[in-house]
Amino acid sequence: MRTWSEPRFHSLGSEGIMPRFYNSATARFEHAPLQDNKATLYVCGITPYDATHLGHAFTYLTFDLMQRAWLDAGVDVVYAQNITDVDDPLLERAQATKVKWRDLAAEQIALFRSDMHSLAMLPPQHYVPVTEQITEIAAAVQTLLDKGFAYRLPVHDVPPEAVAAAPPAGESQGSAAATTTSPAPDAPATTKYDIYFDHQAVSAAGVWQLGDVIKLLPEEYLRLSELRGGDPAREGKHHPLDPLLWRAKRKGEPSWETVLGKGRPGWHIECSVIAAQCLGTPFTVQGGGEDLRFPHHEFSAANAAALYDTPLAHIYSHVALVSYQGHKMSKSRGNLVFVHKLLRAGYSGSEIRLALLNHHYRSSWEWFDQDIVAAKQRLALWEAGFKEPGSDPQTAIEVVAQLRAALANDLDTPLMLGIINQAAQTGVDDPDYLVKAVENLLGVTIYSTPETGMIEL
């Protein structure tokens, strides 16, 4: 799918520092392992049923900065992002607003692209809607059935005689009888099956263990599963935490004809398959918001381990949540600050970035309406401070070295803003060089610069 145009990137005549990042899975700061000087990054994309709010923007800004740190250090980057363009929240919103779900998705994807362009985000090389990968995802689910890492459950809305004809829930699902995509020979034609991931079977095989991404108490896993799209109370599952891989066709829901019959994918398997196809496994960094650690990233990793016999990623990176009016920004609560509304109010993408950059990505924080005003004032201070060399200026090269060190140290953007503030007050001997460095490293445009010396990412 089409993304958005790339922001400009300047040649600075030197390379930065190889960055290190906090690995959520190991609770350590690590230098990401590279292959042939290439970093591969996968970030979970939007479910397009509402516009981009500042919580989204804070997440995508973090991984934009991660790429900028690698690129400044001379590393090649391949970035992939999915779009969950068929899912329950999208279908529910479409029904509530009496809009076709595809039209709603297309509208929100276009708005997201526009917001990302305005915020000078680096676009992914692979931008993949789930609806374009249904066949591949279904084939992966069939592979999990064949390996004995998945099982079928009859859907609840079929007649009782159809349920009676379904394979017993405890039967080995690796057998030929269990892996067929057709109903049992004597079952009514209406028999349909959902397919679930057997996480205990995968654990027993030794390729993945629950807790590889996040270690929690059993009751916390159950609570978060129920809160974040799971169905731990469904009868017949081998284990309450087992996530859905494939949802059989229901009346009024979109579905696709596949090797599994008619239906649509579950959530976690989508990212496992798309990431592996775009980047291979294990790729360098799996990124997303803190609320994706469980169950999404845990079971995406489990799916991939079961499919490919490798870890999904080397590093897991998670961005803290943003609050507004005393609560975490959420669509259900309605306390959202939208990027496009700030843009329409006359604030620039650089000003919005600066408001977000004032917070470290691993620290939860609350947005206040005054934040964007303070960011505008900060940008005006920088513009005034770098119009010409100061009377007792700092060396621009030394300031850039400080900025590179802060960025390479787990994206310490608050420190970077403090360094630039100080430089704006004292002045620097080469303002144009520093302005270009700020645009490269932080994606913030202080003032228009000539196109000479510019290279494209």
GROMACS .gro file of C-alpha atoms in nm, residues 14 16 30 37 40-41 49 62 82 95 99 115 166 200 234 274 281 294 318 377 406-407:
model
   22
   14SER     CA    1   3.031   1.233   0.967
   16GLY     CA    2   2.693   0.921   1.470
   30GLU     CA    3   2.131  -0.359   2.444
   37ASN     CA    4   2.496  -0.350   0.868
   40THR     CA    5   1.504  -0.448   1.060
   41LEU     CA    6   1.213  -0.290   1.246
   49TYR     CA    7  -1.152   0.322   1.282
   62THR     CA    8   0.968   0.681   1.908
   82ASN     CA    9   0.092  -0.347   0.917
   95GLN     CA   10  -2.202  -0.047   1.204
   99VAL     CA   11  -2.067   0.340   0.704
  115ASP     CA   12  -0.076   1.300   0.980
  166ALA     CA   13  -1.728  -3.160   1.565
  200GLN     CA   14   0.085  -2.514   2.607
  234ARG     CA   15  -1.481  -1.952   2.612
  274ILE     CA   16   0.340  -1.011   0.790
  281THR     CA   17   1.301  -1.388   1.160
  294PHE     CA   18   0.050  -0.881   2.643
  318HIS     CA   19   0.757  -0.053   2.417
  377GLN     CA   20   0.761   2.908   2.215
  406ALA     CA   21   2.197   1.145   2.398
  407LEU     CA   22   2.003   0.997   2.105
   0.00000   0.00000   0.00000
